[in-house]
PDB file of C-alpha atoms and ligand atoms in Angstrom:
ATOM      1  CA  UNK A  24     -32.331 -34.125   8.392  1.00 40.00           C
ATOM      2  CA  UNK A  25     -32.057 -36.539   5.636  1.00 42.00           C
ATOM      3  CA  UNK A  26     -31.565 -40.570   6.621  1.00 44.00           C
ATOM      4  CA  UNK A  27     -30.244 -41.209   3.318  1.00 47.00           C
ATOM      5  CA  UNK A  28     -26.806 -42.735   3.539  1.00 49.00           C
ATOM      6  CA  UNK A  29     -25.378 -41.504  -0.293  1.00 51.00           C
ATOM      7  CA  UNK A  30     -25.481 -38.042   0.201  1.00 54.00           C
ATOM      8  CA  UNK A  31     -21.672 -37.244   0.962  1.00 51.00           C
ATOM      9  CA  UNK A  32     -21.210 -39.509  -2.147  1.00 54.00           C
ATOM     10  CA  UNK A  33     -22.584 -36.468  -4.154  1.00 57.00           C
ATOM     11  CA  UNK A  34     -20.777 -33.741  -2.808  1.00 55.00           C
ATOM     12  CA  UNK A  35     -17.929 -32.425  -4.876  1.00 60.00           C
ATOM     13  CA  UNK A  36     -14.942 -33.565  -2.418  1.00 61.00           C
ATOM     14  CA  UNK A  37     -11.488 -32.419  -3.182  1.00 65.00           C
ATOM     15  CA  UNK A  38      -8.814 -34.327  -4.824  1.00 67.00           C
ATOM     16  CA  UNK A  39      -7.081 -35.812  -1.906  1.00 71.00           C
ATOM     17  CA  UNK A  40      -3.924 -33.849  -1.604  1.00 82.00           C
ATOM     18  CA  UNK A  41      -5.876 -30.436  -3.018  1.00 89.00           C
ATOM     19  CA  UNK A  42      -7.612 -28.126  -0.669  1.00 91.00           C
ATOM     20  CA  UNK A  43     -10.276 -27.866  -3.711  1.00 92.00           C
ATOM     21  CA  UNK A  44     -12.407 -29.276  -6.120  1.00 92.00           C
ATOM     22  CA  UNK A  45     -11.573 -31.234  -8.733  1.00 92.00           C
ATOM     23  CA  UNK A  46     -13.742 -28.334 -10.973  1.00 94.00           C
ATOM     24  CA  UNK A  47     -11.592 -25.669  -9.171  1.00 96.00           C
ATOM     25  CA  UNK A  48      -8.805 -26.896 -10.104  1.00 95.00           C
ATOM     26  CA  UNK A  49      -9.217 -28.052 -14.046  1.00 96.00           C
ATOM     27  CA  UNK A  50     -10.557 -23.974 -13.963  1.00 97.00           C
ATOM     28  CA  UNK A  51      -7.733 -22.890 -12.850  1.00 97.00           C
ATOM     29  CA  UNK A  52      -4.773 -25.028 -13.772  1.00 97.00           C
ATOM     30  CA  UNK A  53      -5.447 -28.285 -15.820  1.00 96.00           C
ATOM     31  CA  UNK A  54      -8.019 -27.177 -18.528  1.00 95.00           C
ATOM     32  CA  UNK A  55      -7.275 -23.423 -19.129  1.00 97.00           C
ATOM     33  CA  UNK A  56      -5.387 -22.450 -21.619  1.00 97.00           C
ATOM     34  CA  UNK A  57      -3.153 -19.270 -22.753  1.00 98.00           C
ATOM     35  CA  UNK A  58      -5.396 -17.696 -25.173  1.00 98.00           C
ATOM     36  CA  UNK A  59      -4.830 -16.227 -28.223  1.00 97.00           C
ATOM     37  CA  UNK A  60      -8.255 -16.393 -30.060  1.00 97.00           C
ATOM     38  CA  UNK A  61     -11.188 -14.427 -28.229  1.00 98.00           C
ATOM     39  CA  UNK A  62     -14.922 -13.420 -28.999  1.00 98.00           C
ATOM     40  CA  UNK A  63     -16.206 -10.233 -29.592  1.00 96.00           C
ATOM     41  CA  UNK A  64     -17.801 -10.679 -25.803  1.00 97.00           C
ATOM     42  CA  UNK A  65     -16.584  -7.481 -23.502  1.00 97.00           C
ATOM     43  CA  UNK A  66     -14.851  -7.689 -20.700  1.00 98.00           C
ATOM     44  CA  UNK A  67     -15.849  -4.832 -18.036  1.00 98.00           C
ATOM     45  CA  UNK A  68     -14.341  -2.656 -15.944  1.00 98.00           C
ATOM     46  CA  UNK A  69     -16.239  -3.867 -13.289  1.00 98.00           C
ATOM     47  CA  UNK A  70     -15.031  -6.990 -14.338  1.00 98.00           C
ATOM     48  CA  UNK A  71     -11.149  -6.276 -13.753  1.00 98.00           C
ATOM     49  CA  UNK A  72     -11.337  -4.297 -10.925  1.00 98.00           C
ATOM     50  CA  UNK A  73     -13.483  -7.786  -9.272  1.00 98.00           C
ATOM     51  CA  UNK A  74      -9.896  -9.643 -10.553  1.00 98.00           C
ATOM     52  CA  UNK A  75      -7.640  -7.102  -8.775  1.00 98.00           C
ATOM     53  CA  UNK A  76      -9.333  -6.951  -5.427  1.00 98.00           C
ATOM     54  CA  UNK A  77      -9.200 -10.729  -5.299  1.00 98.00           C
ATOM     55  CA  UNK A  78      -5.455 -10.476  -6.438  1.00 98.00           C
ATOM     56  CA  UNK A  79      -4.496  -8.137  -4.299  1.00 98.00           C
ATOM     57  CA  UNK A  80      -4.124 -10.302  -1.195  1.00 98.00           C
ATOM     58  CA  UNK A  81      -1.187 -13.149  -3.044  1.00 98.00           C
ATOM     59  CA  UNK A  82       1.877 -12.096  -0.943  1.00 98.00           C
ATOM     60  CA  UNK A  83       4.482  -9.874  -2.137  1.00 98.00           C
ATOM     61  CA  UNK A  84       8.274  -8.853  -0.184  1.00 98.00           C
ATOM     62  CA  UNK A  85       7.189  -6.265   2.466  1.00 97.00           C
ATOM     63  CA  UNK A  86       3.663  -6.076   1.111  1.00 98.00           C
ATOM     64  CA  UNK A  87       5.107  -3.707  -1.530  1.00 98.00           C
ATOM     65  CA  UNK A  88       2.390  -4.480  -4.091  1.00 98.00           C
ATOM     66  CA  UNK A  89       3.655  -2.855  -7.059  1.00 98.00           C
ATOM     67  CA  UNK A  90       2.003  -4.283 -10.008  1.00 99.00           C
ATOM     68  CA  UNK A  91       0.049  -1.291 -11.572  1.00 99.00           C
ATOM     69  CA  UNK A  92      -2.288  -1.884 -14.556  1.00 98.00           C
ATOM     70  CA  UNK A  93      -2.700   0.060 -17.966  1.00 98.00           C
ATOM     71  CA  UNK A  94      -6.529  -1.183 -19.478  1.00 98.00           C
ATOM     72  CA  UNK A  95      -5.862  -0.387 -23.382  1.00 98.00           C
ATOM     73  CA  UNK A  96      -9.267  -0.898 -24.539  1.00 97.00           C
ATOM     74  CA  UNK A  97      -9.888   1.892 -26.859  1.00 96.00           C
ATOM     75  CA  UNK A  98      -8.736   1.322 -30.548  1.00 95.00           C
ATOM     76  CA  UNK A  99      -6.591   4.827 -30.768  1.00 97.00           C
ATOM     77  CA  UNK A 100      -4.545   3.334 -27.131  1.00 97.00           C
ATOM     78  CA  UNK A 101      -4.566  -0.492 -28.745  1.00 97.00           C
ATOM     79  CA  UNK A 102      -2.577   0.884 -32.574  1.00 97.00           C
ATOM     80  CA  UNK A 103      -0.361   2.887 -29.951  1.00 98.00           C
ATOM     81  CA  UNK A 104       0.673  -0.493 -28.014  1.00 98.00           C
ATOM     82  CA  UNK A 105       0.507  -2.835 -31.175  1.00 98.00           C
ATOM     83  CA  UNK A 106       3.533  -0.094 -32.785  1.00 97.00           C
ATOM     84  CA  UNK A 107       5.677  -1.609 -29.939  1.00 98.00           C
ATOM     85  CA  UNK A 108       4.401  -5.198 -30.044  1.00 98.00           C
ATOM     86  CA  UNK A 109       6.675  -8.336 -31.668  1.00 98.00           C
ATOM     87  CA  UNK A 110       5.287  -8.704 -35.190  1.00 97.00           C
ATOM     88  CA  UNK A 111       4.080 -12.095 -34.110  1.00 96.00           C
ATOM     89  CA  UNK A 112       2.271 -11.240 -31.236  1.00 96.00           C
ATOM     90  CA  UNK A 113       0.779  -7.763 -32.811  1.00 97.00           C
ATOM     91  CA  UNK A 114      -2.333  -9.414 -34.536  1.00 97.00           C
ATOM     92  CA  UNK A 115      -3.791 -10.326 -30.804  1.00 96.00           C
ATOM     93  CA  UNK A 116      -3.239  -7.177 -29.419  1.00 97.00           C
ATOM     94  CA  UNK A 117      -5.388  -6.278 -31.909  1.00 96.00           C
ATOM     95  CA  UNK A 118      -7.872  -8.499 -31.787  1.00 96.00           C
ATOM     96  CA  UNK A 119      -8.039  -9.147 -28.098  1.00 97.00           C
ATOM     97  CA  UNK A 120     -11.353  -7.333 -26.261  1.00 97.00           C
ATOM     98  CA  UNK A 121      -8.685  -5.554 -23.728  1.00 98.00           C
ATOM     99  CA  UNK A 122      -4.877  -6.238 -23.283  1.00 98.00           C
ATOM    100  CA  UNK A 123      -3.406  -5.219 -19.848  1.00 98.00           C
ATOM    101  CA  UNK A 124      -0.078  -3.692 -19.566  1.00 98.00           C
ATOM    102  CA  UNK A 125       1.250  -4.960 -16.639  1.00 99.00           C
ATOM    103  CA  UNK A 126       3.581  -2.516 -15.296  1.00 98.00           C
ATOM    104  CA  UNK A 127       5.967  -2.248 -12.010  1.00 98.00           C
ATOM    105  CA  UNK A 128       6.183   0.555 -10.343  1.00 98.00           C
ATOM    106  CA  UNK A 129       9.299   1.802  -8.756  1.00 98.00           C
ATOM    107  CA  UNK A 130       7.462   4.104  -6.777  1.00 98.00           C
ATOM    108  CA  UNK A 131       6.310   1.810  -4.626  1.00 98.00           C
ATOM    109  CA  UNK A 132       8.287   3.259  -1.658  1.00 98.00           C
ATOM    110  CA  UNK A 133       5.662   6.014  -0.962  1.00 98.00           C
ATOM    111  CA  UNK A 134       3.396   3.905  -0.245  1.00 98.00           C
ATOM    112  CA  UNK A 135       5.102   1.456   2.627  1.00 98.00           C
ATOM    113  CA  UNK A 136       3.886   4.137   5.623  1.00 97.00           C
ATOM    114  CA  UNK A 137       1.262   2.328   4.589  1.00 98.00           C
ATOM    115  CA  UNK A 138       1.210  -1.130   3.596  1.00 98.00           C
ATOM    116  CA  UNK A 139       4.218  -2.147   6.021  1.00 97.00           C
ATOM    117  CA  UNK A 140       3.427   0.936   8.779  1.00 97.00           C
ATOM    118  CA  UNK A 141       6.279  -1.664  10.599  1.00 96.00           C
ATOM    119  CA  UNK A 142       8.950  -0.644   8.374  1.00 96.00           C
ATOM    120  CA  UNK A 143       7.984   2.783   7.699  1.00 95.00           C
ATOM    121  CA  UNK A 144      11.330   3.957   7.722  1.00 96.00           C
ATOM    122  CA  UNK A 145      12.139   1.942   4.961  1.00 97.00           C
ATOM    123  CA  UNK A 146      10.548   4.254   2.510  1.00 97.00           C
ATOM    124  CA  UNK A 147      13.102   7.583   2.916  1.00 97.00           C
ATOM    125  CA  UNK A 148      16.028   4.739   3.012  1.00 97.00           C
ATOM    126  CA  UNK A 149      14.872   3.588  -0.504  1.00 98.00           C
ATOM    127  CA  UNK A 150      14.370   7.093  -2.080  1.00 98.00           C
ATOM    128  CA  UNK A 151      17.521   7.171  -3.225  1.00 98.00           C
ATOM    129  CA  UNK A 152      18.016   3.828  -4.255  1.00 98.00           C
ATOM    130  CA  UNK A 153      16.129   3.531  -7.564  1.00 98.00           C
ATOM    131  CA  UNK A 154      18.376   0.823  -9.207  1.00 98.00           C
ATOM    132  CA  UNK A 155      17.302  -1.192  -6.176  1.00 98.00           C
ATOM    133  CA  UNK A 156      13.268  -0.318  -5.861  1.00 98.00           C
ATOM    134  CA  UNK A 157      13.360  -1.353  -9.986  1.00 98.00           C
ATOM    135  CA  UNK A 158      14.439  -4.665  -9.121  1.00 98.00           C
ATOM    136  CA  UNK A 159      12.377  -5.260  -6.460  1.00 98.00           C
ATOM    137  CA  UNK A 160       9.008  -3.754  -8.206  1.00 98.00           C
ATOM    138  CA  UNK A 161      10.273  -5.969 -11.354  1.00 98.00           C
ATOM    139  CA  UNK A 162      10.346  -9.193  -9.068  1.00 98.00           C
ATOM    140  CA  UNK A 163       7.075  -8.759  -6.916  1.00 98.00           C
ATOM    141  CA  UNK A 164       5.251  -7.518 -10.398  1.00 98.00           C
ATOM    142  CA  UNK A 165       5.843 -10.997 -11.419  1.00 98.00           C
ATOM    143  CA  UNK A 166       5.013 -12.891  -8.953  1.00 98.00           C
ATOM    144  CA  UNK A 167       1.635 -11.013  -8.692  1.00 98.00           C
ATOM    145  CA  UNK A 168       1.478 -12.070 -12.364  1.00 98.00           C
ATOM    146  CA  UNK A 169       1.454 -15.349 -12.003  1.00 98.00           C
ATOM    147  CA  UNK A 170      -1.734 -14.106  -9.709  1.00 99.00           C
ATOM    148  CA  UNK A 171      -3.392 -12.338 -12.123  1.00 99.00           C
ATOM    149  CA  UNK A 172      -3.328 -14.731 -14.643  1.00 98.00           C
ATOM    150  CA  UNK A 173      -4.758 -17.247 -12.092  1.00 98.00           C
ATOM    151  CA  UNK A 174      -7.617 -14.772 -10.639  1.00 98.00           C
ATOM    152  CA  UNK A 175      -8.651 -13.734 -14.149  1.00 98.00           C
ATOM    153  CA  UNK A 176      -9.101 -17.055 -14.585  1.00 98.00           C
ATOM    154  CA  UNK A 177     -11.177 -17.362 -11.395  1.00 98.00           C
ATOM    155  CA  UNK A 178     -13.228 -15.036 -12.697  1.00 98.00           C
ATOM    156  CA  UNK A 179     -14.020 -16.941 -15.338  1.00 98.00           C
ATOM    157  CA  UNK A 180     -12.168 -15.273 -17.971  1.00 98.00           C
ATOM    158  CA  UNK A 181      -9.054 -16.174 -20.051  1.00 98.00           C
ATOM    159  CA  UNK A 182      -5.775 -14.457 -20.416  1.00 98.00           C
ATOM    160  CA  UNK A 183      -3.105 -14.294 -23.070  1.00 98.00           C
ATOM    161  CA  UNK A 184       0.625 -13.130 -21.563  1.00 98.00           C
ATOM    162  CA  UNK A 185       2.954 -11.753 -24.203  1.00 98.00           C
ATOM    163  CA  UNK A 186       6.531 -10.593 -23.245  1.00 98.00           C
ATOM    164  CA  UNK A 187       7.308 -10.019 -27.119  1.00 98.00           C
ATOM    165  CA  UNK A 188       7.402  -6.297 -26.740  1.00 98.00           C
ATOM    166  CA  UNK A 189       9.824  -3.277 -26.922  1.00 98.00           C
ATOM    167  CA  UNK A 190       8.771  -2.030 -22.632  1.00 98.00           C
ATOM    168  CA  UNK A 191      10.902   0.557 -23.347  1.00 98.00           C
ATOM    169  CA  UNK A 192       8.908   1.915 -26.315  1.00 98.00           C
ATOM    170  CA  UNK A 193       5.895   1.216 -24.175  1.00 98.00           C
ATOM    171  CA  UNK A 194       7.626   3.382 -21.188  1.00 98.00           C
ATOM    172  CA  UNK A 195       8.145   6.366 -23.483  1.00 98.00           C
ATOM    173  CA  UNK A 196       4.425   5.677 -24.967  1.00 98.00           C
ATOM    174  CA  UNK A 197       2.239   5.588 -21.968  1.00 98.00           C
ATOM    175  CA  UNK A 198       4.640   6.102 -18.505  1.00 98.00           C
ATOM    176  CA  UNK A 199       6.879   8.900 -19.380  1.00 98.00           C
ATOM    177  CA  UNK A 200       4.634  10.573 -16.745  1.00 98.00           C
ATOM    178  CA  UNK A 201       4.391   8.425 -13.983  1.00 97.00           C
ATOM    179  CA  UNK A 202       7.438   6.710 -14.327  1.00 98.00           C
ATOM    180  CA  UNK A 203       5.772   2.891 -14.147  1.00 98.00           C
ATOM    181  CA  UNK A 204       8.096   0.334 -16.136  1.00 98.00           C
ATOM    182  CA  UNK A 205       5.881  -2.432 -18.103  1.00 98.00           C
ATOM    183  CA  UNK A 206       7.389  -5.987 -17.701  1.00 98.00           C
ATOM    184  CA  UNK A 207       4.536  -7.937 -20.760  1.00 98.00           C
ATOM    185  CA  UNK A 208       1.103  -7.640 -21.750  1.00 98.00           C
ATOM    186  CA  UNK A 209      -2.133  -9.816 -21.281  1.00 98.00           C
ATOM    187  CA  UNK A 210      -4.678 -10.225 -23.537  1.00 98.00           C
ATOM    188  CA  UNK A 211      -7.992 -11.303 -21.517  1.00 98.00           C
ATOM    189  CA  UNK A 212     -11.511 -12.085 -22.959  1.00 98.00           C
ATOM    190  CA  UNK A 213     -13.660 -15.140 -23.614  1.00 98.00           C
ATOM    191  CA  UNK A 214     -11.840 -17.895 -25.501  1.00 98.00           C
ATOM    192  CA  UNK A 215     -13.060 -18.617 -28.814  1.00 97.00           C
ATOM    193  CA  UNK A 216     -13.363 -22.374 -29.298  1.00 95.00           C
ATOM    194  CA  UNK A 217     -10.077 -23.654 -27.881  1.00 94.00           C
ATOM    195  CA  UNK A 218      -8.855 -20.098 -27.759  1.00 96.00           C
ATOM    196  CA  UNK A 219      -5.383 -21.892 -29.392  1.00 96.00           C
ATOM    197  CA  UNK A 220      -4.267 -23.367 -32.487  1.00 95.00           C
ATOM    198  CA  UNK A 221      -1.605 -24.994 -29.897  1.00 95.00           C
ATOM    199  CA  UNK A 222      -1.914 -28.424 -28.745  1.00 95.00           C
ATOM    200  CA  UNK A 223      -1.119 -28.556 -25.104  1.00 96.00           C
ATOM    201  CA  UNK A 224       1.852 -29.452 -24.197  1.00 96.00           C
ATOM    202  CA  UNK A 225       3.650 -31.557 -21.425  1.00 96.00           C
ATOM    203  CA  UNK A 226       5.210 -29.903 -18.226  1.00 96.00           C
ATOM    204  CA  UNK A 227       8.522 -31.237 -16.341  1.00 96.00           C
ATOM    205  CA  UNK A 228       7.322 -33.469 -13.573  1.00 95.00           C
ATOM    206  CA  UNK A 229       7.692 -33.276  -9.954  1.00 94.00           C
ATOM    207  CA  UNK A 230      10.832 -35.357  -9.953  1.00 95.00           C
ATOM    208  CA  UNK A 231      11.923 -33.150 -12.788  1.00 97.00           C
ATOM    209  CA  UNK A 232      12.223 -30.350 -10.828  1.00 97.00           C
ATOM    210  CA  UNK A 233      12.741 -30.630  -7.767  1.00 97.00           C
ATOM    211  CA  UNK A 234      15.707 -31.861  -5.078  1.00 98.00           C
ATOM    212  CA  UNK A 235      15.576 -32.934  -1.884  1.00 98.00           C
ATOM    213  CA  UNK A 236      18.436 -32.520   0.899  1.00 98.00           C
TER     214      UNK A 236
HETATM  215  C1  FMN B 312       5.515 -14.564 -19.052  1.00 92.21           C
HETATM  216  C2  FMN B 312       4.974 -15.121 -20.332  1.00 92.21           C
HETATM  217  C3  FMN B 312       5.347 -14.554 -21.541  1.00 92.21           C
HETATM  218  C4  FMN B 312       4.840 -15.063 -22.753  1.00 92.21           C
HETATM  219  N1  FMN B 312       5.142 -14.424 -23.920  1.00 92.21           N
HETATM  220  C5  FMN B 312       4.564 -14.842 -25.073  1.00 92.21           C
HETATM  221  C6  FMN B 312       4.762 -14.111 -26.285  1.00 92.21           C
HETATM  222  O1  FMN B 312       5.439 -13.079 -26.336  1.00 92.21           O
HETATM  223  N2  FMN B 312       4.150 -14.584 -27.399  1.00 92.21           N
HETATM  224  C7  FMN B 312       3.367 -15.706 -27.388  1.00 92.21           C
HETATM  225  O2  FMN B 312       2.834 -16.073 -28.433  1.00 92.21           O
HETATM  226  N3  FMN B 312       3.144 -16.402 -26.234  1.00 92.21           N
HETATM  227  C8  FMN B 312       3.718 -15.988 -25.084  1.00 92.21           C
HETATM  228  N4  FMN B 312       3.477 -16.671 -23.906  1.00 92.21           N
HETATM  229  C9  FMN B 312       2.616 -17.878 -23.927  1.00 92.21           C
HETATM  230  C10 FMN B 312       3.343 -19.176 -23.542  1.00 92.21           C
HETATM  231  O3  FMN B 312       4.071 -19.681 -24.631  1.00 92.21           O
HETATM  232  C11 FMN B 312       2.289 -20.169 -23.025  1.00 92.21           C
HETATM  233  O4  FMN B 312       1.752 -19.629 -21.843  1.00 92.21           O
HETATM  234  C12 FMN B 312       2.841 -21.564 -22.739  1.00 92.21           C
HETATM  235  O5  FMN B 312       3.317 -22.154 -23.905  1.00 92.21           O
HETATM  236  C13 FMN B 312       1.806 -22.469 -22.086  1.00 92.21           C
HETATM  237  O6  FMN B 312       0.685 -22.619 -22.920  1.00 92.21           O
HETATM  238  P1  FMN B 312      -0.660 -23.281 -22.340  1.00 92.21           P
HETATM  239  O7  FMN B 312      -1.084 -22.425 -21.161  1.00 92.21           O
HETATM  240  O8  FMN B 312      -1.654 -23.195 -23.456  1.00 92.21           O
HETATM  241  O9  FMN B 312      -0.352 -24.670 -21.923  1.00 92.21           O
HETATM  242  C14 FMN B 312       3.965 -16.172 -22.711  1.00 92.21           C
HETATM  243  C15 FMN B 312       3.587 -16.724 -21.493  1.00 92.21           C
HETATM  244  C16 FMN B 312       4.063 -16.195 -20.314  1.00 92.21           C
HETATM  245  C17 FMN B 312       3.583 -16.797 -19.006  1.00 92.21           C
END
């Protein structure tokens, strides 16, 4: 066992108040960036489906966890998602290595035998309720955005979410089938330089925000 007495001094403690490093956290939060600009460097399958089972486990209302994924990668399914892409945004889509479609889908019901076997019942009460399983796919979806975005950054890669799209023309494009609903897009790859021609910009303080009773 070692007698020296500077050792702890050189292990990476965390930020007192954070249950992680001070690396962890510039990784996740502080230094990354939304990214517009990528390199040519792929981005795997293997790759996203490392993101999603690390993703998977951020908490959603009765476990319903119904974020689905569309990978557009090829350059026939990108020009079919860039038609319904804000002109401003369309260029990335373009460019980007792989852009996820981030859908909800509000056929999550089937599926609570199994991820809430407690409330099992709940799943022939909803059948008929599709205004309401649409609203609740559309809020858990983005909550387990904010995930994603975090976990592909975890994973070392950087994303790029765009809302500036027609989802309806992207329903009738790729989910007249299955009947998913696509709340934005992400762009992920490797930044390229800054990845953003954007300086950063502040955020609304803790004070700012918040209230106390
Ligand atoms: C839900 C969501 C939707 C966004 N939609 C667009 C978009 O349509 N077009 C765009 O250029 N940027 C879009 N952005 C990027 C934001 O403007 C950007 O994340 C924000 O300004 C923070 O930038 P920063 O991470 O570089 O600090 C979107 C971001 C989020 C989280």
């Amino acid at each position: 066992m070692s007698t020296e007495t500077n050792v702890l001094e050189d292990l990476d403690f965390p930020t007192p108040g954070y249950a992680i490093g001070d690396d962890v956290a510039d990784l996740l939060f502080r230094q990354a960036r939304t990214v517009g600009a990528f390199t040519d460097e792929p981005v795997t399958d293997e790759q996203l489906a490392a993101v999603y089972d690390l993703i998977k486990w951020g908490p959603t209302a009765i476990n319903t966890v119904p974020l689905r994924l569309l990978v557009v990668r090829s350059a026939e399914a990108r020009e079919r998602l860039a038609k319904h892409v804000n002109d401003g945004n369309r260029d990335r889509v373009l460019a980007a290595p792989v852009t996820l479609i981030v859908a909800s889908d509000p056929g999550f019901h089937q599926h609570i035998p199994t991820l809430a076997p407690h409330m099992s019942a709940l799943a022939d009460a909803l059948e008929d309720q599709l205004e309401q399983r649409e609203q609740m796919a559309r809020m858990n979806t983005l909550i387990q955005l904010g995930y994603l975005i975090v976990g592909l950054r975890a994973a070392g890669l950087d994303a790029g979410p765009m809302a500036g799209l027609d989802t309806a023309g992207v329903d009738a494009e790729f989910f007249a089938e299955n009947g998913w609903r696509s709340q934005l897009i992400v762009n992920v790859g490797h930044r390229e330089g800054e990845g953003t021609r954007h300086p950063r910009a502040a955020r609304l303080g803790y004070d700012q925000v918040s209230l106390t009773v």
